[in-house]
CSV table of C-alpha atoms in Angstrom, one decimal:
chain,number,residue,atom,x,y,z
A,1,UNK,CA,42.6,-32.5,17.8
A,2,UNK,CA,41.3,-32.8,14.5
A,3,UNK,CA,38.7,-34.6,15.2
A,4,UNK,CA,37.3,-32.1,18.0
A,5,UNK,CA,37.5,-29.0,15.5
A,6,UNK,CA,35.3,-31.1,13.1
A,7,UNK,CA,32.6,-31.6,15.7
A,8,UNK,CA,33.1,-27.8,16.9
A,9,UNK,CA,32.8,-27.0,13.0
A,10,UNK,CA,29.2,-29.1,12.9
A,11,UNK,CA,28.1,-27.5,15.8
A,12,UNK,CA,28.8,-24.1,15.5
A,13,UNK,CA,27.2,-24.9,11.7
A,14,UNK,CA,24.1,-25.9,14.0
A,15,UNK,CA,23.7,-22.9,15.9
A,16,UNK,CA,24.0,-20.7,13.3
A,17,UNK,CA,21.6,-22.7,11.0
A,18,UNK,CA,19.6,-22.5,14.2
A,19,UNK,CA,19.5,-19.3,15.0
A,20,UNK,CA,18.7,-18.0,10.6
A,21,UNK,CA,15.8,-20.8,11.0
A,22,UNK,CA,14.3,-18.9,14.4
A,23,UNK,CA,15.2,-15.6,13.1
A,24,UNK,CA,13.0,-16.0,9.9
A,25,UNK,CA,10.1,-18.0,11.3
A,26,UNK,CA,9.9,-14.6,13.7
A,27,UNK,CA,10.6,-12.2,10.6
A,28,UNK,CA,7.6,-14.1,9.1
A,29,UNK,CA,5.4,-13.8,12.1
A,30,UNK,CA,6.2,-10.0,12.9
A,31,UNK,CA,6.0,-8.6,9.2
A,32,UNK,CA,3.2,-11.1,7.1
A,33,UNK,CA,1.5,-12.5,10.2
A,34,UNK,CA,-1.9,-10.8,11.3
A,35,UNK,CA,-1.0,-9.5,15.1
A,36,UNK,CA,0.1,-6.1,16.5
A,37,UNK,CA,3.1,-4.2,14.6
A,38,UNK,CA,4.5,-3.0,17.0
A,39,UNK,CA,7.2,-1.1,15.5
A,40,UNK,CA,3.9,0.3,13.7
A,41,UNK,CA,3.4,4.4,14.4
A,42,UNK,CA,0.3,4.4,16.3
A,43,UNK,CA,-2.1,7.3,15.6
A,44,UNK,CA,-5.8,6.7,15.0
A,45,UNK,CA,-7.2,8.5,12.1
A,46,UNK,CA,-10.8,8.1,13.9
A,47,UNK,CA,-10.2,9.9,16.9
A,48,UNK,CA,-10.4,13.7,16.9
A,49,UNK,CA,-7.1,15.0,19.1
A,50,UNK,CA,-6.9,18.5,20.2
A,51,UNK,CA,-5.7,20.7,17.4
A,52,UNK,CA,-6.0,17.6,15.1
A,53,UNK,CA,-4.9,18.8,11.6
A,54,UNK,CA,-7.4,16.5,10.3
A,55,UNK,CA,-10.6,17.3,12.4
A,56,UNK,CA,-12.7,18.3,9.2
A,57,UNK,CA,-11.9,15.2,7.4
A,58,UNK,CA,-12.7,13.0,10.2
A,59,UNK,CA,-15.7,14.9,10.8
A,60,UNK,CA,-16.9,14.3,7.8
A,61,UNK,CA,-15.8,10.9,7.4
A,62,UNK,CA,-17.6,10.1,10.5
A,63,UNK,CA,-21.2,11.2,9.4
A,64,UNK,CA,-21.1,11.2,5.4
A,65,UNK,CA,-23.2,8.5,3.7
A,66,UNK,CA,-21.4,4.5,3.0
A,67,UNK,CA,-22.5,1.5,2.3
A,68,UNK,CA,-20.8,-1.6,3.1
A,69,UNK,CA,-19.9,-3.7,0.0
A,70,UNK,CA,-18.4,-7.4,-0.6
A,71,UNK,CA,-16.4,-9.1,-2.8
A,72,UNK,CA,-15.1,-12.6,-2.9
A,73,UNK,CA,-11.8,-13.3,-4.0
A,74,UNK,CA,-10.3,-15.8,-6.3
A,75,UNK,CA,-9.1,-17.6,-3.5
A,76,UNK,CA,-12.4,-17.2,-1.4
A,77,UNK,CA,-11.6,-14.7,1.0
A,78,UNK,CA,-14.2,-12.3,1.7
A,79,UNK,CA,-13.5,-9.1,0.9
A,80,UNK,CA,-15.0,-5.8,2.6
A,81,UNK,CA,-15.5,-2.4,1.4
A,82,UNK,CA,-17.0,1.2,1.9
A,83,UNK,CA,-18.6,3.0,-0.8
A,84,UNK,CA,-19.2,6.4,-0.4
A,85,UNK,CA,-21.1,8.3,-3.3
A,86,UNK,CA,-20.1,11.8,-4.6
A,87,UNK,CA,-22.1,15.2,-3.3
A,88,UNK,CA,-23.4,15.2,-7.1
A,89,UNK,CA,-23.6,12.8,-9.7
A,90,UNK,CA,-20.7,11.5,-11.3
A,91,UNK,CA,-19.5,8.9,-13.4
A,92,UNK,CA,-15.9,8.9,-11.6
A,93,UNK,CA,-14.8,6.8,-9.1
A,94,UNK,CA,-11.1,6.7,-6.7
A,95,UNK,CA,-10.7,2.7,-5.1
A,96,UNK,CA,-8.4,3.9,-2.1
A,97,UNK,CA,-5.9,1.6,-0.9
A,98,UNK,CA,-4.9,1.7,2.3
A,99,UNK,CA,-1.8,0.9,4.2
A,100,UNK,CA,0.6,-1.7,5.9
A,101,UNK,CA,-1.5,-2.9,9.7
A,102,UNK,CA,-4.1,0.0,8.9
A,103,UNK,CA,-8.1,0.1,7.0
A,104,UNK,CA,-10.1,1.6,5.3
A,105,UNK,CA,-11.0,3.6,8.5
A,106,UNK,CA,-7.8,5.4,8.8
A,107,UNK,CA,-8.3,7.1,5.0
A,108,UNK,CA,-10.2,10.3,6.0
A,109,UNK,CA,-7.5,12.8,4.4
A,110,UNK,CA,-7.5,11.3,1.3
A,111,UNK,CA,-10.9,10.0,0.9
A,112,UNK,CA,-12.3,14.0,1.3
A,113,UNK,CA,-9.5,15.6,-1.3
A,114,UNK,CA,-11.4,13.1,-3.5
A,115,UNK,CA,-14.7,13.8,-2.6
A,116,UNK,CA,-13.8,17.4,-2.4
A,117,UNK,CA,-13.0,16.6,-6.5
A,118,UNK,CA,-16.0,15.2,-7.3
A,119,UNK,CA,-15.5,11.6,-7.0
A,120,UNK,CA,-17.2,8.5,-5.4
A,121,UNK,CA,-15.3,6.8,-3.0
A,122,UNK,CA,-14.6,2.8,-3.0
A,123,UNK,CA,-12.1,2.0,0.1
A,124,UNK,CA,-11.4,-1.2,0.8
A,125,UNK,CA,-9.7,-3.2,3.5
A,126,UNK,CA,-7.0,-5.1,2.5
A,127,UNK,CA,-7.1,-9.1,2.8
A,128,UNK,CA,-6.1,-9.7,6.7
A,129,UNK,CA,-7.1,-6.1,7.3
A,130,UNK,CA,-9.9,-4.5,9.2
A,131,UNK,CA,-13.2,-6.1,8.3
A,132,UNK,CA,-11.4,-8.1,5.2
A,133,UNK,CA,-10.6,-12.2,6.1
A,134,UNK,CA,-7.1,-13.7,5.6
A,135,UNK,CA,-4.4,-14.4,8.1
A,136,UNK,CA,-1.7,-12.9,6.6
A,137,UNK,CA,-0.6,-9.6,5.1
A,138,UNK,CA,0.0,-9.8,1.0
A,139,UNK,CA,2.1,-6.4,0.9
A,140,UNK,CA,-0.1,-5.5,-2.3
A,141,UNK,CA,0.2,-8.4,-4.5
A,142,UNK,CA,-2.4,-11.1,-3.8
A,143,UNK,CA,-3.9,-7.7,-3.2
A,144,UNK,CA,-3.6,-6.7,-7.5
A,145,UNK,CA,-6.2,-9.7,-8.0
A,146,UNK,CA,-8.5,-8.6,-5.6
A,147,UNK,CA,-8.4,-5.0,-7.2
A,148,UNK,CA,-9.6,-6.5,-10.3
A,149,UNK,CA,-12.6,-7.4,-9.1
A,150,UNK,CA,-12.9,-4.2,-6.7
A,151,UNK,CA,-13.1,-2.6,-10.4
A,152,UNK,CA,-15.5,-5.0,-12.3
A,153,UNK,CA,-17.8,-4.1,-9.9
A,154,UNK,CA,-17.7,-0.4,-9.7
A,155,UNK,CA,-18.2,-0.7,-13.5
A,156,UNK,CA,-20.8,-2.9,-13.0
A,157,UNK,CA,-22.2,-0.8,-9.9
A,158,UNK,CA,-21.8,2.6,-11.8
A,159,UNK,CA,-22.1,2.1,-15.6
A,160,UNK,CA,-20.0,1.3,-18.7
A,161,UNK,CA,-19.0,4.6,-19.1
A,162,UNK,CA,-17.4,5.4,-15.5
A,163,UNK,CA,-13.8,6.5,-15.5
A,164,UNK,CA,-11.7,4.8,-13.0
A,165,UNK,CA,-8.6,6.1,-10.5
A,166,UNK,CA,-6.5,3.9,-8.4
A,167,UNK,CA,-4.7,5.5,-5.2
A,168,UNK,CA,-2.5,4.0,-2.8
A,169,UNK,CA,-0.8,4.9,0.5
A,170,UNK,CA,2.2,3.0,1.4
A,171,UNK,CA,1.5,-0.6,0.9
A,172,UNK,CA,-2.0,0.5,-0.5
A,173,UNK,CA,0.9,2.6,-2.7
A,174,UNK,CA,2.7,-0.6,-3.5
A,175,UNK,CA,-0.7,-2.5,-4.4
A,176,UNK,CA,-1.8,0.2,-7.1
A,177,UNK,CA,1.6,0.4,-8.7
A,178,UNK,CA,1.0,-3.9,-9.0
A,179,UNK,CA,-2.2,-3.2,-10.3
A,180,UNK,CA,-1.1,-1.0,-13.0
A,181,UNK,CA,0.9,-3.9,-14.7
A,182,UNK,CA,-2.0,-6.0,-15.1
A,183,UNK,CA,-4.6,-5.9,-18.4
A,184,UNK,CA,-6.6,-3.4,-17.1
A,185,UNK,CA,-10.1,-2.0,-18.4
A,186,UNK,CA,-10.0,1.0,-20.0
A,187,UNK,CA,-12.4,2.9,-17.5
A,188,UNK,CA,-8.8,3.0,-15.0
A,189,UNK,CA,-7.4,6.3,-16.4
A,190,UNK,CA,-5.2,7.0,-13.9
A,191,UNK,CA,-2.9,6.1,-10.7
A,192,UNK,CA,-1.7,8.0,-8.1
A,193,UNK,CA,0.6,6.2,-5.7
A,194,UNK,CA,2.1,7.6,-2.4
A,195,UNK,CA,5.3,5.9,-0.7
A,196,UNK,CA,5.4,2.5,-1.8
A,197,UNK,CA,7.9,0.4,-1.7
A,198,UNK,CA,9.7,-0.7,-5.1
A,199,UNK,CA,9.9,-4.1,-3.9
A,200,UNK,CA,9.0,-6.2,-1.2
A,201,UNK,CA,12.2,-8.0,-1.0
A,202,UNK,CA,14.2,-4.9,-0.7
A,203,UNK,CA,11.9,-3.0,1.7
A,204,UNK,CA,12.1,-6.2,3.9
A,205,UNK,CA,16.3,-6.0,3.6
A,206,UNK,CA,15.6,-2.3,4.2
A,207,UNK,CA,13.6,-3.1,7.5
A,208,UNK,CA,15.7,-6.3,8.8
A,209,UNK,CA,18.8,-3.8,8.8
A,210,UNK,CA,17.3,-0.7,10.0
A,211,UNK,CA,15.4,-2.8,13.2
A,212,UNK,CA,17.5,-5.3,13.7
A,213,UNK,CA,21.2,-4.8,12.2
A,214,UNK,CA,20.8,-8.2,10.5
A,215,UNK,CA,22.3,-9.0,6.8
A,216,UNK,CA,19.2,-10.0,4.6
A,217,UNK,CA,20.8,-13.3,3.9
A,218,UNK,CA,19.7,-15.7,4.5
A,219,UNK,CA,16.9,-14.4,6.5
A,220,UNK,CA,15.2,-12.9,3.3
A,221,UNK,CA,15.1,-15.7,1.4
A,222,UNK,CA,14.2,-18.1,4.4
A,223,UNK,CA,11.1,-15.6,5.3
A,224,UNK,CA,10.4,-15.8,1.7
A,225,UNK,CA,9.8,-19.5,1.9
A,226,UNK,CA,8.2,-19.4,4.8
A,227,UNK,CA,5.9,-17.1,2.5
A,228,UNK,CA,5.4,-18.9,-0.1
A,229,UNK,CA,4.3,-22.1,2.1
A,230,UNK,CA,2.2,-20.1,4.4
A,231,UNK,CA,0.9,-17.2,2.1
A,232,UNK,CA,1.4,-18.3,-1.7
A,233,UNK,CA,3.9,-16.1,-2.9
A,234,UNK,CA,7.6,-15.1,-2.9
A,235,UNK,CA,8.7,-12.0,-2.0
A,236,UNK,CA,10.6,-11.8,-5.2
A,237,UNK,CA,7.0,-11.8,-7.1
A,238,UNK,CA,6.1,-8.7,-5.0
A,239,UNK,CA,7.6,-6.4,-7.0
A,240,UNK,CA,5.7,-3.0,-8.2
A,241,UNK,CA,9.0,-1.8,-9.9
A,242,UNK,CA,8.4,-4.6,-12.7
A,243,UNK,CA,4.9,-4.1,-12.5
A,244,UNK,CA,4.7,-0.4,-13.7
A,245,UNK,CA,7.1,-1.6,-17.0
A,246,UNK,CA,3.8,-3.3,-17.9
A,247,UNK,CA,1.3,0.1,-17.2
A,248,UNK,CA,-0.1,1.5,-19.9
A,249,UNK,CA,-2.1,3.5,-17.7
A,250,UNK,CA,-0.5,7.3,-16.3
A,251,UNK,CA,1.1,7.2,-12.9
A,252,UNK,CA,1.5,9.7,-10.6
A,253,UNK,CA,4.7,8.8,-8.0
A,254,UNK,CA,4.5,10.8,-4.7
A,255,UNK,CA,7.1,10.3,-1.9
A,256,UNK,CA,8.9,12.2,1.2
A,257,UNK,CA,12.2,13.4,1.1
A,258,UNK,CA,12.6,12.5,4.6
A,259,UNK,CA,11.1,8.8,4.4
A,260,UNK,CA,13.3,7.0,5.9
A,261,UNK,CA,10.6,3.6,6.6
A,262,UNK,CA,10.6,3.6,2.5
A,263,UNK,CA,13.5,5.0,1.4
A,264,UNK,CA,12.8,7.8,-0.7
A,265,UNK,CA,15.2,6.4,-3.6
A,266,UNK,CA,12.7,3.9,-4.0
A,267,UNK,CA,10.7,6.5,-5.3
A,268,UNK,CA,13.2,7.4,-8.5
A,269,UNK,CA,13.4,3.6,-8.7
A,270,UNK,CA,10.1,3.0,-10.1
A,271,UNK,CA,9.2,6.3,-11.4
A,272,UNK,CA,12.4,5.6,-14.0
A,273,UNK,CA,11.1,2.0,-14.6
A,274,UNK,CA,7.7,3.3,-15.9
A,275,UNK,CA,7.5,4.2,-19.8
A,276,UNK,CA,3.9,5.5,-19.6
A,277,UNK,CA,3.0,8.8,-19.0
A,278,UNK,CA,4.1,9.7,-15.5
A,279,UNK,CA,4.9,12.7,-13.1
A,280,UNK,CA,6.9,12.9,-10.6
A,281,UNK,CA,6.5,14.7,-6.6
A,282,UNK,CA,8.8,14.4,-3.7
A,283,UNK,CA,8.2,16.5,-1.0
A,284,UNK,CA,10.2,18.8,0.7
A,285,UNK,CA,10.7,17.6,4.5
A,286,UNK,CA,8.1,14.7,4.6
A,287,UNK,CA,8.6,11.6,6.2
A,288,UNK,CA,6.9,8.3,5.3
A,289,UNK,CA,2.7,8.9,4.5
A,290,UNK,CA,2.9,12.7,5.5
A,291,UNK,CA,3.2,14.4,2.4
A,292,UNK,CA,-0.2,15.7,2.3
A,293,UNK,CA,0.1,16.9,5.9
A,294,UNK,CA,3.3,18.6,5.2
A,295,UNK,CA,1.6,20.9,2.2
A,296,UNK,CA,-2.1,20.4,1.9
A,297,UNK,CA,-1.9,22.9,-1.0
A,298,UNK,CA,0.3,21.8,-2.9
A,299,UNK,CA,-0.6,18.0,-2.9
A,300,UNK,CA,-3.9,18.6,-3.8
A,301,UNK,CA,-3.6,21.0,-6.8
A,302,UNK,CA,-0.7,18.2,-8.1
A,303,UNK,CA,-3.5,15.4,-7.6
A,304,UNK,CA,-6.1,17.5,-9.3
A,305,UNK,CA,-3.9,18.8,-12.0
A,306,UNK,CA,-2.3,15.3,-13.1
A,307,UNK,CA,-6.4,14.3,-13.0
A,308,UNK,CA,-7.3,16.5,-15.0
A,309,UNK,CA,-4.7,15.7,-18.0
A,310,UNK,CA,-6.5,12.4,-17.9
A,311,UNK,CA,-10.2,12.7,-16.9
A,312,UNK,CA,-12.6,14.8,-17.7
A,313,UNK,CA,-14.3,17.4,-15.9
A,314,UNK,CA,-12.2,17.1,-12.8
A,315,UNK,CA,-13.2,20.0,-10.6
């Protein structure tokens, strides 16, 4: 008798180890793996839909002016990006980042307010995004590295006078607020983030729970590993909320009161985590990535205002 419940033990030990091993090698594949998300919101920002809120930006994003520019990584990769120059001269610049399973392509919205400012444009895709190579995604921390060098050569593009702004959207939010922890030049005066997560480890419990009802352990830390040996890097490193207790640079934190894909609280997480001068803007009745649909208005004029306190002649 005993001897059957210690076998039974082992292999009910073996099923479950078997089922946390297949449950993360798929957690790995679904969320870092390049394929099709699924659980993704579909909605192309270069199609033009009947009584598309966006039409004008997508007009103009269609036919205004870009150059395609490269960068190589530290790692090799080759980078894309589109550079768009301002209307009139200028000697500021916004690097747009982009969200989770999305590129440069879908930016339209954002990449006019800046315009509309007075700014040239630098979007890139992410590594493993749109015209970018790498087979995984880096949820905005290989990503911090690559940003670097997105910025040496803006300054080296546009002059040693040029005055630099970092937005993010989501994961592109996430990738600025890494950024801002590192020794940046003193051309990046400012960074507005939108959504991102305050860690990828807890946006990945976050996710594992709400789409699957699963406990993140072990699955986190097994995906994690599976990371590190397939990626280069631990979830645990991907963390924007210890990032921005480095910035010296001023942050702007946006986020939906209704986001329920990044929990909002997230939001006061690593707004309260950042000494620097910040400001803060949830917005009444957004979900995740539509705050500037839900008031145009009044997201642009707190863009342009938190701009202006540290740029000059922000229009």
């Amino acid at each position: 008798m005993k001897k059957r419940t210690k076998w039974g033990l082992l292999g009910a030990l073996g099923v479950t180890t078997s089922f946390f091993t297949y449950a993360s090698s798929y957690f790995y594949k679904t969320a870092v793996g390049i394929n099709k998300k699924e659980f993704v919101e579909e909605y192309s920002m270069e199609e033009i839909y009947q009584d598309d809120p966006w039409e004008n930006e997508k007009r103009w994003y269609q036919t205004v002016e870009k150059d395609v520019l490269i960068q190589r990584a530290t790692d090799g990769l080759l980078l894309s990006g589109l550079f768009i120059p301002a209307k009139e001269k200028s000697r500021k610049v916004v690097i747009i980042a982009h969200g989770y399973s999305s590129s440069n392509l879908d930016m339209a919205p954002w990449a006019k307010l800046f315009y509309d400012i007075g700014f040239s444009l630098l979007l890139p895709d992410a590594r493993g995004h749109g015209e970018s190579e790498g087979d995984y995604i880096g949820f905005g921390w290989h990503e911090r590295k690559d940003y670097m060098l997105w910025i040496e050569q803006m300054i080296e593009k546009l002059g040693d006078d040029l005055e630099v702004v970092l937005y993010g959207l989501s994961m592109g939010g996430a990738t600025v607020m890494n950024v801002s922890g590192e020794a940046l030049p003193l051309n990046v005066k400012a960074i507005v983030e939108d959504c991102g997560y305050s860690s990828v480890s807890k946006e990945m419990a976050h996710q594992l729970k709400i789409m699957y009802k699963l406990p993140q352990y072990p699955i986190i830390p097994l995906t994690s590993f599976i990371t590190k040996m397939k990626a280069g890097f631990w979830f645990g490193e991907a963390n924007p909320e210890k990032q921005v207790q480095k910035s010296q640079t001023p942050l702007l934190f946006i986020h939906g009161d209704e986001d329920i894909f990044v929990p909002t609280h997230m939001a006061y997480d690593v707004y309260h985590a950042t000494s620097c001068p910040k400001e803060l803007y949830i917005v009444p009745g957004a979900a995740h990535a539509y705050s500037y649909i839900t008031d145009k208005d009044e997201y642009r004029l707190r863009i342009k205002r938190f701009l202006s306190r540290h740029l000059s002649n922000v229009n």
